[in-house]
Amino acid sequence: MNESATKDDVVLIAKRWKNKRGSLIMALHGLQNRFGYVPRDAAMELAEQMDVPLARIYEVITFYNYFKLKSPGKHVVSVCMGTACYLKGAPKLLKHASESLNISPGETSADGEFHLQMVRCVGCCGLAPVVTENETLLAKVTVDSLEAHLCKCKNKEKEKA
Amino acid sequence: MTKKIHAIINGLPVEVQAGVTILDAARQVSVHIPTLCKHPDLDATAACGICIVRVKGTAKMLRACCTPLEANMEITTEDPEIIQVRRSVIEMILSKHPNECLTCGRSQNCELQTLAAHFGLRQTHLDSIVPDLPLDETTHAVTLDPRKCITCGRCIQVCQQIQDVWALSFLQRGIDTRISAAGDIHLADSPCVRCGQCSAHCPTGAIVEYDDTEEVWEKLRDPEAFCVAQIAPAVRVAIGEAFDFPVGTNLTGKTYAALRRMGFKAVFDTNFGADLTIMEEAHEFIERFAHGKSVLPLVTSCCPAWVDFMEKFHSDIIPNFSSCKSPQAMVGSLAKTYFAEKNKIDPAKIFVVSIMPCTAKKFEILRSKEMSSSGYQDVDVSLTTRELARMIKQSGIDFHAVPEEQPDHLLGAYTGAGTIFGATGGVMEAALRTAHYLITGENPSRMEFHMTRGLQGIKEGEITVAGKTVRIAVAHGLGNVEKLLAKAREARAAGQDPPYHFVEVMACPGGCVGGGGQPYGVTDELRTKRAAGLYQEDQAGLWRCSHDNPYVQKLYEEYLGQPLGEKSEQLLHTTYRPRPTYHR
């Protein structure tokens, strides 16, 4: 990824949200979706483009633990531990993912392929329990369906190799 | 007319305007509700919970700082349960606070220490969980120790709202909340302009001035060094607070004496430099105003935090900036040239220490190559008023008993115009006096330009000199600057006449009397009293116009030639450059 490509991406994200009040969080989601985390350079560029103090941006991205300041793995597996998902068995899913990937929540695998994390509420409680892998949303997840998806990811990486 | 509210506080009837908080209403009937996070300059954030009170008929305790008094409220500010809650809050804060009072920069002057003492906490029942966070001394102007932060948020409010600098913010949340330079970097890499208002508003030792006293002691003990000092206008009316003098007492003569007893071989006055600044700046103004050389408005440049702010965020107005160095820098360069030559002292041995109400002056002395115009660093160390107070105490000087002394010439005599530099609007007033003289050949019939005085954030006015109207504006507190600049830019873009001809800006609310390096506890009441001390000296003085200063006249005759002349340009003027920083 070269520098100007990064800047163009940020400009695009900022353009989308700039004139909507209270949309800083959405723009930051945009950044994290694009880069997998919120790189400092991108945050600085976003500040410039959206006319928001960098101080404000860091207040937000350090307040919400969903935002990451460091590069995570290629596949970010987020297990929702919000109330609905929790009651529908999310802890079991988290334990399974942790064992299957051999990392604890909050960690990135040594090969940089997987990052596992807990999140609190993805905002679709009707589909609980929910797990996301990057942009893919897995609904009404069971241990088996989770394992199937993780296997698919692992195989994809093997094929590439 | 606003509604009057009648209520009862601790059995005492109270009447206030609608909207007044319980805290302020209580003070009217001499009931002092303890506070910690609340500062009179700032909006209440209700962060700490010390000021809780009980209102009859409600189970919940309310925070007095942010709750308006309502009609017929019956308020209790002290009872065993209230005291117990307050003690618990203090105990929780202390459990997260390092137990380092004896070596802390705020010892004996700390609002948390005082509160703990008032509540007689002799032991704590909570485990200590002091976070392990590094010091940030990168600015060499203020020292940030995030471990000592009690997350009251005052510094952030000052930095973001009053100063519009956005160098400080909270990061993370809950028990992990910490104060940091914005973006979690070093303060020196942030938009920080080193005004030090964060340190002036911090209730604890989390932000204090960077201490340079050790280097000064070393030089004072060095028999080879020829140490000289200069004191800024605002220092003389504030230093007394550290020695329990009434606020605003002018202690110029005692300060000279104390400095000599500490070992300074010559004591100058920055007010002399202020008079010189006016000579140069008023001529600059006339060049622009009457002869159309360069753009208007002319903008003052004495305040280093303002200069830094302008270079970081408003570099398009560099052409409007006065090229005059600040009074501190002028005295520094002349001490190592004019004074050195006249007294046959090797300038390499002269060590110039400036006593300033300011933390940004510590940066100014190094800000550009023009700060070494004498061939040496013109000012070697800049100390704050607070540091000088400590040095006097350390020296065992009885500041009350020490007799008043006179400054050393050639850089010591000053006029009332130089003195009032320390208050917002003072530079403008002083410049107008001399500009009037330069245009008409006479001093103004009334020396006071009241439109420039007082604590209103932006002051605008017009004066007529020899049939010409001069439009002026004065701003203090950097947050007020944007509005002035927006107006000037709009006119410039539209090709219209500038809205102002002359603009004064001081970064700190109240000007230098409210500077970030002044004794702690500043409020508008203190700012007003300190300024009054300066205006009093101006009124009582023999000379009230900078051009009447005989030593300034002598300096031009013997050494500089004329204002804006070649030698003046070399020693008394500077340049500016954009210093881009990230977006604030």
PDB file of C-alpha atoms in Angstrom, chain B residues 232-382:
ATOM      1  CA  ALA B 232       8.908  41.171  33.432  1.00  0.00           C
ATOM      2  CA  PRO B 233       6.110  43.689  34.058  1.00  0.00           C
ATOM      3  CA  ALA B 234       3.610  41.179  35.464  1.00  0.00           C
ATOM      4  CA  VAL B 235       6.064  39.536  37.880  1.00  0.00           C
ATOM      5  CA  ARG B 236       6.253  42.542  40.228  1.00  0.00           C
ATOM      6  CA  VAL B 237       2.539  42.488  41.086  1.00  0.00           C
ATOM      7  CA  ALA B 238       2.245  38.711  41.532  1.00  0.00           C
ATOM      8  CA  ILE B 239       5.394  37.502  43.294  1.00  0.00           C
ATOM      9  CA  GLY B 240       4.072  38.871  46.592  1.00  0.00           C
ATOM     10  CA  GLU B 241       1.352  36.223  46.633  1.00  0.00           C
ATOM     11  CA  ALA B 242       4.018  33.627  47.363  1.00  0.00           C
ATOM     12  CA  PHE B 243       4.944  35.648  50.461  1.00  0.00           C
ATOM     13  CA  ASP B 244       1.425  36.496  51.643  1.00  0.00           C
ATOM     14  CA  PHE B 245       1.453  40.111  50.494  1.00  0.00           C
ATOM     15  CA  PRO B 246      -1.965  41.434  49.463  1.00  0.00           C
ATOM     16  CA  VAL B 247      -2.728  40.514  45.829  1.00  0.00           C
ATOM     17  CA  GLY B 248      -1.502  43.181  43.426  1.00  0.00           C
ATOM     18  CA  THR B 249       1.163  44.673  45.724  1.00  0.00           C
ATOM     19  CA  ASN B 250       3.941  46.127  43.581  1.00  0.00           C
ATOM     20  CA  LEU B 251       7.225  44.640  44.792  1.00  0.00           C
ATOM     21  CA  THR B 252       9.610  45.852  42.090  1.00  0.00           C
ATOM     22  CA  GLY B 253      12.240  47.286  44.478  1.00  0.00           C
ATOM     23  CA  LYS B 254      12.234  44.265  46.777  1.00  0.00           C
ATOM     24  CA  THR B 255      12.581  41.915  43.831  1.00  0.00           C
ATOM     25  CA  TYR B 256      15.643  43.842  42.576  1.00  0.00           C
ATOM     26  CA  ALA B 257      17.137  43.618  46.079  1.00  0.00           C
ATOM     27  CA  ALA B 258      16.424  39.897  46.417  1.00  0.00           C
ATOM     28  CA  LEU B 259      18.028  39.203  43.050  1.00  0.00           C
ATOM     29  CA  ARG B 260      21.174  41.117  44.048  1.00  0.00           C
ATOM     30  CA  ARG B 261      21.364  39.225  47.330  1.00  0.00           C
ATOM     31  CA  MET B 262      21.113  35.977  45.400  1.00  0.00           C
ATOM     32  CA  GLY B 263      24.231  36.993  43.499  1.00  0.00           C
ATOM     33  CA  PHE B 264      23.132  38.731  40.332  1.00  0.00           C
ATOM     34  CA  LYS B 265      25.721  41.355  39.428  1.00  0.00           C
ATOM     35  CA  ALA B 266      23.264  43.552  37.568  1.00  0.00           C
ATOM     36  CA  VAL B 267      19.479  43.696  37.710  1.00  0.00           C
ATOM     37  CA  PHE B 268      17.621  45.051  34.699  1.00  0.00           C
ATOM     38  CA  ASP B 269      13.971  45.559  34.015  1.00  0.00           C
ATOM     39  CA  THR B 270      12.087  43.999  31.137  1.00  0.00           C
ATOM     40  CA  ASN B 271       9.929  47.141  31.279  1.00  0.00           C
ATOM     41  CA  PHE B 272      12.870  48.944  29.678  1.00  0.00           C
ATOM     42  CA  GLY B 273      12.631  46.403  26.870  1.00  0.00           C
ATOM     43  CA  ALA B 274       8.891  47.063  26.729  1.00  0.00           C
ATOM     44  CA  ASP B 275       9.540  50.776  26.176  1.00  0.00           C
ATOM     45  CA  LEU B 276      11.970  49.870  23.455  1.00  0.00           C
ATOM     46  CA  THR B 277       9.446  47.509  21.865  1.00  0.00           C
ATOM     47  CA  ILE B 278       7.000  50.398  21.742  1.00  0.00           C
ATOM     48  CA  MET B 279       9.558  52.654  20.071  1.00  0.00           C
ATOM     49  CA  GLU B 280      10.113  50.090  17.345  1.00  0.00           C
ATOM     50  CA  GLU B 281       6.525  48.902  17.063  1.00  0.00           C
ATOM     51  CA  ALA B 282       4.964  52.377  17.014  1.00  0.00           C
ATOM     52  CA  HIS B 283       7.340  53.355  14.204  1.00  0.00           C
ATOM     53  CA  GLU B 284       6.412  50.150  12.411  1.00  0.00           C
ATOM     54  CA  PHE B 285       2.759  51.053  12.828  1.00  0.00           C
ATOM     55  CA  ILE B 286       3.242  54.571  11.459  1.00  0.00           C
ATOM     56  CA  GLU B 287       5.134  53.159   8.458  1.00  0.00           C
ATOM     57  CA  ARG B 288       2.187  50.918   7.670  1.00  0.00           C
ATOM     58  CA  PHE B 289      -0.661  53.214   8.696  1.00  0.00           C
ATOM     59  CA  ALA B 290       0.543  56.571   7.395  1.00  0.00           C
ATOM     60  CA  HIS B 291       2.958  55.566   4.651  1.00  0.00           C
ATOM     61  CA  GLY B 292       1.270  52.431   3.325  1.00  0.00           C
ATOM     62  CA  LYS B 293       4.336  50.248   3.738  1.00  0.00           C
ATOM     63  CA  SER B 294       3.186  46.629   4.126  1.00  0.00           C
ATOM     64  CA  VAL B 295      -0.204  45.350   5.212  1.00  0.00           C
ATOM     65  CA  LEU B 296      -2.655  46.209   7.987  1.00  0.00           C
ATOM     66  CA  PRO B 297      -3.629  45.333  10.628  1.00  0.00           C
ATOM     67  CA  LEU B 298      -0.307  45.302  12.405  1.00  0.00           C
ATOM     68  CA  VAL B 299      -0.374  42.467  14.936  1.00  0.00           C
ATOM     69  CA  THR B 300       1.655  42.466  18.163  1.00  0.00           C
ATOM     70  CA  SER B 301       4.311  39.825  18.713  1.00  0.00           C
ATOM     71  CA  CYS B 302       5.396  40.103  22.376  1.00  0.00           C
ATOM     72  CA  CYS B 303       3.617  36.936  23.469  1.00  0.00           C
ATOM     73  CA  PRO B 304       5.594  33.795  22.587  1.00  0.00           C
ATOM     74  CA  ALA B 305       2.635  31.429  22.926  1.00  0.00           C
ATOM     75  CA  TRP B 306       0.719  33.617  20.492  1.00  0.00           C
ATOM     76  CA  VAL B 307       3.678  33.678  18.096  1.00  0.00           C
ATOM     77  CA  ASP B 308       3.885  29.884  18.271  1.00  0.00           C
ATOM     78  CA  PHE B 309       0.111  29.583  17.776  1.00  0.00           C
ATOM     79  CA  MET B 310       0.251  31.904  14.767  1.00  0.00           C
ATOM     80  CA  GLU B 311       3.166  30.011  13.200  1.00  0.00           C
ATOM     81  CA  LYS B 312       1.360  26.713  13.717  1.00  0.00           C
ATOM     82  CA  PHE B 313      -2.174  27.599  12.697  1.00  0.00           C
ATOM     83  CA  HIS B 314      -2.338  31.038  11.099  1.00  0.00           C
ATOM     84  CA  SER B 315       0.849  31.440   9.140  1.00  0.00           C
ATOM     85  CA  ASP B 316      -1.039  33.338   6.417  1.00  0.00           C
ATOM     86  CA  ILE B 317      -0.873  36.388   8.701  1.00  0.00           C
ATOM     87  CA  ILE B 318       2.908  36.384   9.023  1.00  0.00           C
ATOM     88  CA  PRO B 319       3.048  39.563   6.867  1.00  0.00           C
ATOM     89  CA  ASN B 320       0.823  41.291   9.447  1.00  0.00           C
ATOM     90  CA  PHE B 321       3.076  40.423  12.346  1.00  0.00           C
ATOM     91  CA  SER B 322       5.241  43.051  13.953  1.00  0.00           C
ATOM     92  CA  SER B 323       8.837  41.986  13.460  1.00  0.00           C
ATOM     93  CA  CYS B 324       9.671  43.307  16.938  1.00  0.00           C
ATOM     94  CA  LYS B 325      11.172  40.835  19.331  1.00  0.00           C
ATOM     95  CA  SER B 326       9.582  40.610  22.751  1.00  0.00           C
ATOM     96  CA  PRO B 327      10.857  42.898  25.547  1.00  0.00           C
ATOM     97  CA  GLN B 328      12.622  39.911  27.166  1.00  0.00           C
ATOM     98  CA  ALA B 329      14.545  39.196  23.955  1.00  0.00           C
ATOM     99  CA  MET B 330      15.441  42.865  23.429  1.00  0.00           C
ATOM    100  CA  VAL B 331      16.907  43.212  26.930  1.00  0.00           C
ATOM    101  CA  GLY B 332      18.797  39.958  26.380  1.00  0.00           C
ATOM    102  CA  SER B 333      20.447  41.050  23.145  1.00  0.00           C
ATOM    103  CA  LEU B 334      21.319  44.497  24.537  1.00  0.00           C
ATOM    104  CA  ALA B 335      22.783  43.044  27.739  1.00  0.00           C
ATOM    105  CA  LYS B 336      25.337  41.132  25.677  1.00  0.00           C
ATOM    106  CA  THR B 337      26.074  44.022  23.295  1.00  0.00           C
ATOM    107  CA  TYR B 338      25.335  47.571  24.504  1.00  0.00           C
ATOM    108  CA  PHE B 339      25.718  46.891  28.235  1.00  0.00           C
ATOM    109  CA  ALA B 340      28.749  44.656  27.678  1.00  0.00           C
ATOM    110  CA  GLU B 341      30.529  47.218  25.504  1.00  0.00           C
ATOM    111  CA  LYS B 342      29.805  50.185  27.771  1.00  0.00           C
ATOM    112  CA  ASN B 343      31.013  48.314  30.842  1.00  0.00           C
ATOM    113  CA  LYS B 344      33.839  46.455  29.106  1.00  0.00           C
ATOM    114  CA  ILE B 345      32.563  43.033  30.092  1.00  0.00           C
ATOM    115  CA  ASP B 346      33.223  39.997  27.907  1.00  0.00           C
ATOM    116  CA  PRO B 347      29.760  39.075  26.571  1.00  0.00           C
ATOM    117  CA  ALA B 348      30.760  35.417  26.602  1.00  0.00           C
ATOM    118  CA  LYS B 349      30.762  35.624  30.401  1.00  0.00           C
ATOM    119  CA  ILE B 350      27.422  37.354  30.721  1.00  0.00           C
ATOM    120  CA  PHE B 351      24.636  35.003  31.750  1.00  0.00           C
ATOM    121  CA  VAL B 352      21.176  36.508  31.253  1.00  0.00           C
ATOM    122  CA  VAL B 353      18.333  35.176  33.385  1.00  0.00           C
ATOM    123  CA  SER B 354      14.833  36.474  32.757  1.00  0.00           C
ATOM    124  CA  ILE B 355      12.058  36.242  35.335  1.00  0.00           C
ATOM    125  CA  MET B 356       8.805  35.877  33.444  1.00  0.00           C
ATOM    126  CA  PRO B 357       5.148  35.222  34.298  1.00  0.00           C
ATOM    127  CA  CYS B 358       5.284  32.718  31.506  1.00  0.00           C
ATOM    128  CA  THR B 359       6.235  29.158  30.612  1.00  0.00           C
ATOM    129  CA  ALA B 360       6.369  29.856  26.857  1.00  0.00           C
ATOM    130  CA  LYS B 361       9.279  32.275  27.372  1.00  0.00           C
ATOM    131  CA  LYS B 362      11.395  29.187  28.079  1.00  0.00           C
ATOM    132  CA  PHE B 363      10.780  28.225  24.465  1.00  0.00           C
ATOM    133  CA  GLU B 364      11.043  31.726  23.042  1.00  0.00           C
ATOM    134  CA  ILE B 365      14.720  32.089  23.972  1.00  0.00           C
ATOM    135  CA  LEU B 366      15.506  29.272  21.534  1.00  0.00           C
ATOM    136  CA  ARG B 367      12.818  29.736  18.912  1.00  0.00           C
ATOM    137  CA  SER B 368      14.923  31.091  16.037  1.00  0.00           C
ATOM    138  CA  LYS B 369      18.426  32.196  15.095  1.00  0.00           C
ATOM    139  CA  GLU B 370      17.488  35.821  15.818  1.00  0.00           C
ATOM    140  CA  MET B 371      17.376  34.875  19.510  1.00  0.00           C
ATOM    141  CA  SER B 372      21.181  34.805  19.338  1.00  0.00           C
ATOM    142  CA  SER B 373      21.622  38.209  17.695  1.00  0.00           C
ATOM    143  CA  SER B 374      24.415  39.225  20.091  1.00  0.00           C
ATOM    144  CA  GLY B 375      26.551  36.376  18.814  1.00  0.00           C
ATOM    145  CA  TYR B 376      25.592  34.383  21.911  1.00  0.00           C
ATOM    146  CA  GLN B 377      22.276  33.056  23.108  1.00  0.00           C
ATOM    147  CA  ASP B 378      20.725  36.393  24.130  1.00  0.00           C
ATOM    148  CA  VAL B 379      18.759  35.098  27.128  1.00  0.00           C
ATOM    149  CA  ASP B 380      20.305  32.040  28.727  1.00  0.00           C
ATOM    150  CA  VAL B 381      17.556  30.900  31.055  1.00  0.00           C
ATOM    151  CA  SER B 382      13.978  32.004  31.531  1.00  0.00           C
TER     152      SER B 382
END
